[in-house]
């Protein structure tokens, strides 16, 4: 009887899930067809740990649907990847972030250390399957009146490792075009040292699962220390994600981590909040 019950429960949970996923997909398709999709963007400051100053911002998508309410990217991005909708979303993100960037550049805001505002955008590894992805990105950026130097591309370590040969090939081309490359969620994706060397990224983003317990878990402390040392060997810089308090930020600085991002500095902000709170200090 217990088995039967478990079976029933399993089926109904699965049924709900299938239905909900179908609805989310339908609503995603709907909003992508609209003249103005119901997405918005947030900008999360990235801080240089040696100077304490702003050095960049990660662009994070939000979606408020009038029927579903808020749907988090952890839910709809994987679904969009599965249903072939991710490229339209990526295009919307680059367009919207790019137009915002142009506005900010016109005001004259500048970030250290490169002295131009650079936005980090998340790109799904699924997009690497598109044969002409590199010229597409370059054209898109030029169309907007920007250059690849204005963007950093974040790809997750797991995404890269799904087809490392193909990923490395595309990443090399993107880098050649001038995009900066960051490996996201680093430490969770089982890449080897030889791949790491071949990818030739600019930044390793240390996953927040190691950062959060940096001071309470000796193993995670050792992992973070090792990642920072390894990045240095390969000429990469490190950014710690999920920095939520001052003690962790200070320890990361002592360990030689270059950059940090997290609630201790700021949560992901609207363009207006980000401009008002963070960009003023970057005026030349
Ligand atoms: P991610 O790229 O690893 O982004 C970091 C996530 O951590 C963000 O969640 C951010 O809001 C959150 N976060 C930042 N600081 C802290 C902190 O101090 N503590 C904690 N607990 N969390 C922090 P978010 O915005 O919900 O995004 C979730 C994921 O969805 C992202 O993970 C990324 O994989 C994906 N995503 C978000 N926007 C986009 C996008 O435009 N395109 C694509 N392809 N994926 C996106
Ligand atoms: Ca990211
Ligand atoms: Ca991440
Ligand atoms: Ca993540």
GROMACS .gro file of C-alpha atoms and ligand atoms in nm:
model
  333
    1UNK     CA    1   0.000   0.000   0.000
    2UNK     CA    2   0.285   0.229   0.088
    3UNK     CA    3   0.437   0.158  -0.248
    4UNK     CA    4   0.113   0.246  -0.418
    5UNK     CA    5   0.092   0.570  -0.227
    6UNK     CA    6   0.446   0.659  -0.319
    7UNK     CA    7   0.361   0.582  -0.678
    8UNK     CA    8   0.055   0.809  -0.672
    9UNK     CA    9   0.246   1.089  -0.512
   10UNK     CA   10   0.525   1.057  -0.763
   11UNK     CA   11   0.281   1.074  -1.053
   12UNK     CA   12   0.087   1.372  -0.929
   13UNK     CA   13   0.404   1.565  -0.841
   14UNK     CA   14   0.539   1.488  -1.184
   15UNK     CA   15   0.208   1.587  -1.342
   16UNK     CA   16   0.211   1.927  -1.170
   17UNK     CA   17   0.566   1.977  -1.272
   18UNK     CA   18   0.502   1.894  -1.636
   19UNK     CA   19   0.201   2.123  -1.642
   20UNK     CA   20   0.383   2.408  -1.476
   21UNK     CA   21   0.679   2.373  -1.708
   22UNK     CA   22   0.446   2.376  -2.007
   23UNK     CA   23   0.278   2.692  -1.877
   24UNK     CA   24   0.611   2.864  -1.811
   25UNK     CA   25   0.726   2.773  -2.161
   26UNK     CA   26   0.404   2.909  -2.311
   27UNK     CA   27   0.439   3.235  -2.118
   28UNK     CA   28   0.806   3.264  -2.217
   29UNK     CA   29   0.715   3.223  -2.583
   30UNK     CA   30   0.439   3.477  -2.535
   31UNK     CA   31   0.662   3.742  -2.382
   32UNK     CA   32   0.937   3.685  -2.639
   33UNK     CA   33   0.682   3.762  -2.913
   34UNK     CA   34   0.577   4.086  -2.748
   35UNK     CA   35   0.717   4.420  -2.859
   36UNK     CA   36   0.839   4.469  -2.503
   37UNK     CA   37   0.910   4.140  -2.322
   38UNK     CA   38   0.830   4.144  -1.950
   39UNK     CA   39   1.194   4.089  -1.855
   40UNK     CA   40   1.410   4.338  -1.674
   41UNK     CA   41   1.775   4.353  -1.581
   42UNK     CA   42   1.962   4.391  -1.255
   43UNK     CA   43   2.324   4.499  -1.220
   44UNK     CA   44   2.537   4.360  -0.938
   45UNK     CA   45   2.854   4.555  -0.853
   46UNK     CA   46   3.192   4.380  -0.868
   47UNK     CA   47   3.460   4.520  -0.641
   48UNK     CA   48   3.838   4.530  -0.671
   49UNK     CA   49   3.958   4.387  -0.339
   50UNK     CA   50   4.289   4.577  -0.341
   51UNK     CA   51   4.136   4.923  -0.397
   52UNK     CA   52   3.784   4.863  -0.268
   53UNK     CA   53   3.653   5.029  -0.583
   54UNK     CA   54   3.396   4.929  -0.841
   55UNK     CA   55   3.546   4.731  -1.130
   56UNK     CA   56   3.243   4.594  -1.312
   57UNK     CA   57   2.887   4.472  -1.293
   58UNK     CA   58   2.720   4.142  -1.366
   59UNK     CA   59   2.398   4.160  -1.563
   60UNK     CA   60   2.123   3.936  -1.421
   61UNK     CA   61   1.783   3.883  -1.581
   62UNK     CA   62   1.448   3.907  -1.400
   63UNK     CA   63   1.104   3.808  -1.523
   64UNK     CA   64   0.768   3.920  -1.391
   65UNK     CA   65   0.485   3.750  -1.577
   66UNK     CA   66   0.131   3.879  -1.527
   67UNK     CA   67  -0.005   3.526  -1.479
   68UNK     CA   68   0.289   3.348  -1.312
   69UNK     CA   69   0.425   3.639  -1.108
   70UNK     CA   70   0.800   3.647  -1.051
   71UNK     CA   71   0.979   3.349  -1.203
   72UNK     CA   72   1.344   3.314  -1.105
   73UNK     CA   73   1.616   3.264  -1.369
   74UNK     CA   74   1.717   2.938  -1.203
   75UNK     CA   75   1.374   2.811  -1.315
   76UNK     CA   76   1.318   2.968  -1.655
   77UNK     CA   77   1.673   2.975  -1.799
   78UNK     CA   78   1.716   2.593  -1.796
   79UNK     CA   79   1.368   2.561  -1.945
   80UNK     CA   80   1.449   2.818  -2.214
   81UNK     CA   81   1.764   2.622  -2.294
   82UNK     CA   82   1.565   2.304  -2.329
   83UNK     CA   83   1.293   2.457  -2.548
   84UNK     CA   84   1.520   2.646  -2.785
   85UNK     CA   85   1.429   2.990  -2.646
   86UNK     CA   86   1.760   3.080  -2.487
   87UNK     CA   87   1.908   3.259  -2.787
   88UNK     CA   88   1.618   3.503  -2.807
   89UNK     CA   89   1.664   3.573  -2.436
   90UNK     CA   90   2.038   3.625  -2.475
   91UNK     CA   91   1.976   3.865  -2.763
   92UNK     CA   92   1.728   4.061  -2.549
   93UNK     CA   93   1.982   4.076  -2.262
   94UNK     CA   94   2.268   4.198  -2.482
   95UNK     CA   95   2.046   4.457  -2.655
   96UNK     CA   96   1.905   4.591  -2.330
   97UNK     CA   97   2.233   4.590  -2.136
   98UNK     CA   98   2.414   4.736  -2.439
   99UNK     CA   99   2.173   5.030  -2.471
  100UNK     CA  100   2.204   5.097  -2.099
  101UNK     CA  101   2.581   5.086  -2.128
  102UNK     CA  102   2.578   5.344  -2.408
  103UNK     CA  103   2.375   5.579  -2.185
  104UNK     CA  104   2.625   5.537  -1.903
  105UNK     CA  105   2.924   5.582  -2.133
  106UNK     CA  106   2.775   5.909  -2.258
  107UNK     CA  107   2.761   6.040  -1.901
  108UNK     CA  108   3.131   5.956  -1.871
  109UNK     CA  109   3.129   5.686  -1.604
  110UNK     CA  110   3.446   5.476  -1.596
  111UNK     CA  111   3.552   5.170  -1.401
  112UNK     CA  112   3.899   5.078  -1.281
  113UNK     CA  113   4.121   4.905  -1.385
  114UNK     CA  114   4.037   4.923  -1.757
  115UNK     CA  115   3.884   5.269  -1.740
  116UNK     CA  116   3.581   5.170  -1.940
  117UNK     CA  117   3.261   5.032  -1.798
  118UNK     CA  118   3.246   4.663  -1.866
  119UNK     CA  119   2.933   4.454  -1.820
  120UNK     CA  120   2.952   4.081  -1.750
  121UNK     CA  121   2.675   3.888  -1.926
  122UNK     CA  122   2.581   3.525  -1.873
  123UNK     CA  123   2.585   3.315  -2.187
  124UNK     CA  124   2.437   2.967  -2.196
  125UNK     CA  125   2.675   2.696  -2.314
  126UNK     CA  126   2.388   2.586  -2.542
  127UNK     CA  127   2.461   2.896  -2.751
  128UNK     CA  128   2.804   2.762  -2.836
  129UNK     CA  129   2.630   2.509  -3.063
  130UNK     CA  130   2.527   2.783  -3.305
  131UNK     CA  131   2.778   2.760  -3.591
  132UNK     CA  132   2.812   3.135  -3.647
  133UNK     CA  133   2.784   3.239  -3.282
  134UNK     CA  134   3.106   3.445  -3.283
  135UNK     CA  135   3.028   3.666  -3.586
  136UNK     CA  136   2.671   3.695  -3.455
  137UNK     CA  137   2.789   3.833  -3.122
  138UNK     CA  138   3.041   4.064  -3.288
  139UNK     CA  139   2.778   4.198  -3.533
  140UNK     CA  140   2.527   4.246  -3.254
  141UNK     CA  141   2.773   4.444  -3.043
  142UNK     CA  142   2.884   4.659  -3.340
  143UNK     CA  143   2.520   4.717  -3.441
  144UNK     CA  144   2.464   4.865  -3.097
  145UNK     CA  145   2.764   5.096  -3.144
  146UNK     CA  146   2.977   4.910  -2.889
  147UNK     CA  147   3.285   4.688  -2.909
  148UNK     CA  148   3.360   4.344  -2.762
  149UNK     CA  149   3.587   4.523  -2.512
  150UNK     CA  150   3.272   4.652  -2.341
  151UNK     CA  151   3.164   4.302  -2.243
  152UNK     CA  152   3.278   4.013  -2.033
  153UNK     CA  153   3.123   3.678  -2.119
  154UNK     CA  154   3.044   3.440  -1.832
  155UNK     CA  155   3.014   3.071  -1.910
  156UNK     CA  156   2.975   2.809  -1.640
  157UNK     CA  157   3.248   2.553  -1.590
  158UNK     CA  158   2.983   2.278  -1.618
  159UNK     CA  159   2.862   2.421  -1.949
  160UNK     CA  160   3.213   2.433  -2.087
  161UNK     CA  161   3.284   2.075  -1.981
  162UNK     CA  162   2.983   1.937  -2.169
  163UNK     CA  163   3.183   1.962  -2.489
  164UNK     CA  164   3.521   2.109  -2.395
  165UNK     CA  165   3.677   2.085  -2.743
  166UNK     CA  166   3.396   2.283  -2.903
  167UNK     CA  167   3.374   2.527  -2.610
  168UNK     CA  168   3.747   2.599  -2.614
  169UNK     CA  169   3.736   2.660  -2.988
  170UNK     CA  170   3.451   2.913  -2.958
  171UNK     CA  171   3.600   3.076  -2.648
  172UNK     CA  172   3.930   3.132  -2.829
  173UNK     CA  173   3.746   3.303  -3.113
  174UNK     CA  174   3.550   3.524  -2.873
  175UNK     CA  175   3.869   3.621  -2.695
  176UNK     CA  176   4.039   3.696  -3.025
  177UNK     CA  177   3.755   3.936  -3.101
  178UNK     CA  178   3.825   4.120  -2.775
  179UNK     CA  179   3.560   3.983  -2.538
  180UNK     CA  180   3.680   3.915  -2.186
  181UNK     CA  181   3.605   3.563  -2.064
  182UNK     CA  182   3.503   3.450  -1.717
  183UNK     CA  183   3.449   3.091  -1.607
  184UNK     CA  184   3.141   3.097  -1.382
  185UNK     CA  185   3.066   2.873  -1.082
  186UNK     CA  186   3.425   2.756  -1.081
  187UNK     CA  187   3.497   2.457  -0.860
  188UNK     CA  188   3.168   2.279  -0.928
  189UNK     CA  189   3.232   2.153  -1.282
  190UNK     CA  190   3.517   1.902  -1.272
  191UNK     CA  191   3.746   2.064  -1.526
  192UNK     CA  192   4.105   1.947  -1.528
  193UNK     CA  193   4.419   2.155  -1.516
  194UNK     CA  194   4.490   2.089  -1.883
  195UNK     CA  195   4.149   2.223  -1.988
  196UNK     CA  196   4.192   2.521  -1.762
  197UNK     CA  197   4.519   2.600  -1.932
  198UNK     CA  198   4.363   2.564  -2.276
  199UNK     CA  199   4.055   2.774  -2.208
  200UNK     CA  200   4.273   3.078  -2.147
  201UNK     CA  201   4.001   3.273  -1.965
  202UNK     CA  202   4.063   3.609  -1.799
  203UNK     CA  203   3.872   3.544  -1.479
  204UNK     CA  204   3.780   3.247  -1.263
  205UNK     CA  205   3.465   3.312  -1.066
  206UNK     CA  206   3.493   3.107  -0.748
  207UNK     CA  207   3.155   2.949  -0.675
  208UNK     CA  208   2.975   3.086  -0.370
  209UNK     CA  209   2.944   2.745  -0.208
  210UNK     CA  210   3.316   2.765  -0.124
  211UNK     CA  211   3.308   3.134  -0.037
  212UNK     CA  212   3.018   3.125   0.209
  213UNK     CA  213   3.193   2.883   0.444
  214UNK     CA  214   3.543   3.014   0.383
  215UNK     CA  215   3.599   3.088   0.752
  216UNK     CA  216   3.416   2.790   0.899
  217UNK     CA  217   3.519   2.504   0.672
  218UNK     CA  218   3.890   2.422   0.648
  219UNK     CA  219   3.849   2.223   0.328
  220UNK     CA  220   3.670   2.505   0.150
  221UNK     CA  221   3.934   2.748   0.274
  222UNK     CA  222   4.202   2.523   0.122
  223UNK     CA  223   4.005   2.494  -0.203
  224UNK     CA  224   3.972   2.871  -0.239
  225UNK     CA  225   4.342   2.914  -0.165
  226UNK     CA  226   4.428   2.651  -0.427
  227UNK     CA  227   4.199   2.803  -0.690
  228UNK     CA  228   4.360   3.144  -0.640
  229UNK     CA  229   4.711   2.994  -0.669
  230UNK     CA  230   4.614   2.789  -0.976
  231UNK     CA  231   4.461   3.092  -1.147
  232UNK     CA  232   4.786   3.285  -1.089
  233UNK     CA  233   4.990   3.006  -1.252
  234UNK     CA  234   4.772   3.028  -1.562
  235UNK     CA  235   4.773   3.408  -1.570
  236UNK     CA  236   4.407   3.441  -1.472
  237UNK     CA  237   4.244   3.662  -1.214
  238UNK     CA  238   3.992   3.549  -0.954
  239UNK     CA  239   3.654   3.681  -0.845
  240UNK     CA  240   3.478   3.543  -0.539
  241UNK     CA  241   3.099   3.518  -0.562
  242UNK     CA  242   2.853   3.530  -0.275
  243UNK     CA  243   3.060   3.749  -0.041
  244UNK     CA  244   2.815   3.828   0.235
  245UNK     CA  245   3.029   3.979   0.511
  246UNK     CA  246   3.334   4.187   0.581
  247UNK     CA  247   3.540   3.910   0.746
  248UNK     CA  248   3.514   3.696   0.432
  249UNK     CA  249   3.601   3.988   0.206
  250UNK     CA  250   3.908   4.060   0.420
  251UNK     CA  251   4.021   3.696   0.418
  252UNK     CA  252   3.980   3.680   0.039
  253UNK     CA  253   4.193   3.991   0.003
  254UNK     CA  254   4.464   3.835   0.221
  255UNK     CA  255   4.451   3.518   0.011
  256UNK     CA  256   4.521   3.728  -0.300
  257UNK     CA  257   4.177   3.708  -0.460
  258UNK     CA  258   4.140   4.000  -0.703
  259UNK     CA  259   3.769   4.078  -0.707
  260UNK     CA  260   3.452   4.014  -0.509
  261UNK     CA  261   3.078   4.028  -0.560
  262UNK     CA  262   2.797   3.965  -0.315
  263UNK     CA  263   2.535   4.097  -0.077
  264UNK     CA  264   2.802   4.248   0.150
  265UNK     CA  265   2.857   4.510  -0.124
  266UNK     CA  266   2.518   4.509  -0.292
  267UNK     CA  267   2.243   4.285  -0.415
  268UNK     CA  268   2.162   4.296  -0.789
  269UNK     CA  269   2.029   4.651  -0.846
  270UNK     CA  270   1.805   4.821  -1.101
  271UNK     CA  271   1.988   5.040  -1.351
  272UNK     CA  272   1.872   5.351  -1.163
  273UNK     CA  273   1.983   5.219  -0.823
  274UNK     CA  274   2.316   5.108  -0.964
  275UNK     CA  275   2.377   5.444  -1.128
  276UNK     CA  276   2.276   5.644  -0.821
  277UNK     CA  277   2.461   5.438  -0.563
  278UNK     CA  278   2.769   5.319  -0.750
  279UNK     CA  279   2.843   5.505  -1.069
  280UNK     CA  280   2.879   5.856  -0.927
  281UNK     CA  281   3.217   5.769  -0.779
  282UNK     CA  282   3.347   5.660  -1.118
  283UNK     CA  283   3.313   5.997  -1.290
  284UNK     CA  284   3.654   6.102  -1.417
  285LIG     P1  285   2.502   3.306  -1.150
  285LIG     O1  286   2.547   3.355  -1.285
  285LIG     O2  287   2.596   3.220  -1.075
  285LIG     O3  288   2.463   3.437  -1.070
  285LIG     C1  289   2.485   3.455  -0.933
  285LIG     C2  290   2.357   3.441  -0.855
  285LIG     O4  291   2.385   3.461  -0.716
  285LIG     C3  292   2.252   3.545  -0.888
  285LIG     O5  293   2.125   3.482  -0.874
  285LIG     C4  294   2.272   3.651  -0.781
  285LIG     O6  295   2.158   3.728  -0.757
  285LIG     C5  296   2.306   3.564  -0.662
  285LIG     N1  297   2.387   3.633  -0.562
  285LIG     C6  298   2.471   3.738  -0.577
  285LIG     N2  299   2.533   3.770  -0.462
  285LIG     C7  300   2.490   3.682  -0.369
  285LIG     C8  301   2.518   3.662  -0.228
  285LIG     O7  302   2.597   3.733  -0.166
  285LIG     N3  303   2.453   3.560  -0.166
  285LIG     C9  304   2.365   3.479  -0.233
  285LIG     N4  305   2.306   3.381  -0.165
  285LIG     N5  306   2.337   3.494  -0.365
  285LIG    C10  307   2.398   3.594  -0.431
  285LIG     P2  308   2.010   3.504  -0.981
  285LIG     O8  309   2.012   3.647  -1.028
  285LIG     O9  310   1.884   3.449  -0.925
  285LIG    O10  311   2.056   3.415  -1.103
  285LIG    C11  312   2.062   3.276  -1.092
  285LIG    C12  313   2.128   3.215  -1.212
  285LIG    O11  314   2.048   3.233  -1.329
  285LIG    C13  315   2.262   3.278  -1.245
  285LIG    O12  316   2.364   3.225  -1.164
  285LIG    C14  317   2.276   3.240  -1.392
  285LIG    O13  318   2.323   3.108  -1.404
  285LIG    C15  319   2.132   3.247  -1.441
  285LIG     N6  320   2.110   3.377  -1.508
  285LIG    C16  321   2.075   3.496  -1.455
  285LIG     N7  322   2.063   3.591  -1.551
  285LIG    C17  323   2.095   3.530  -1.668
  285LIG    C18  324   2.102   3.573  -1.806
  285LIG    O14  325   2.082   3.691  -1.842
  285LIG     N8  326   2.136   3.477  -1.900
  285LIG    C19  327   2.163   3.347  -1.865
  285LIG     N9  328   2.197   3.260  -1.965
  285LIG    N10  329   2.158   3.304  -1.738
  285LIG    C20  330   2.124   3.393  -1.641
  286LIG    CA1  331   2.720   3.450  -1.365
  287LIG    CA1  332   2.810   3.206  -1.051
  288LIG    CA1  333   2.500   2.966  -1.068
   0.00000   0.00000   0.00000
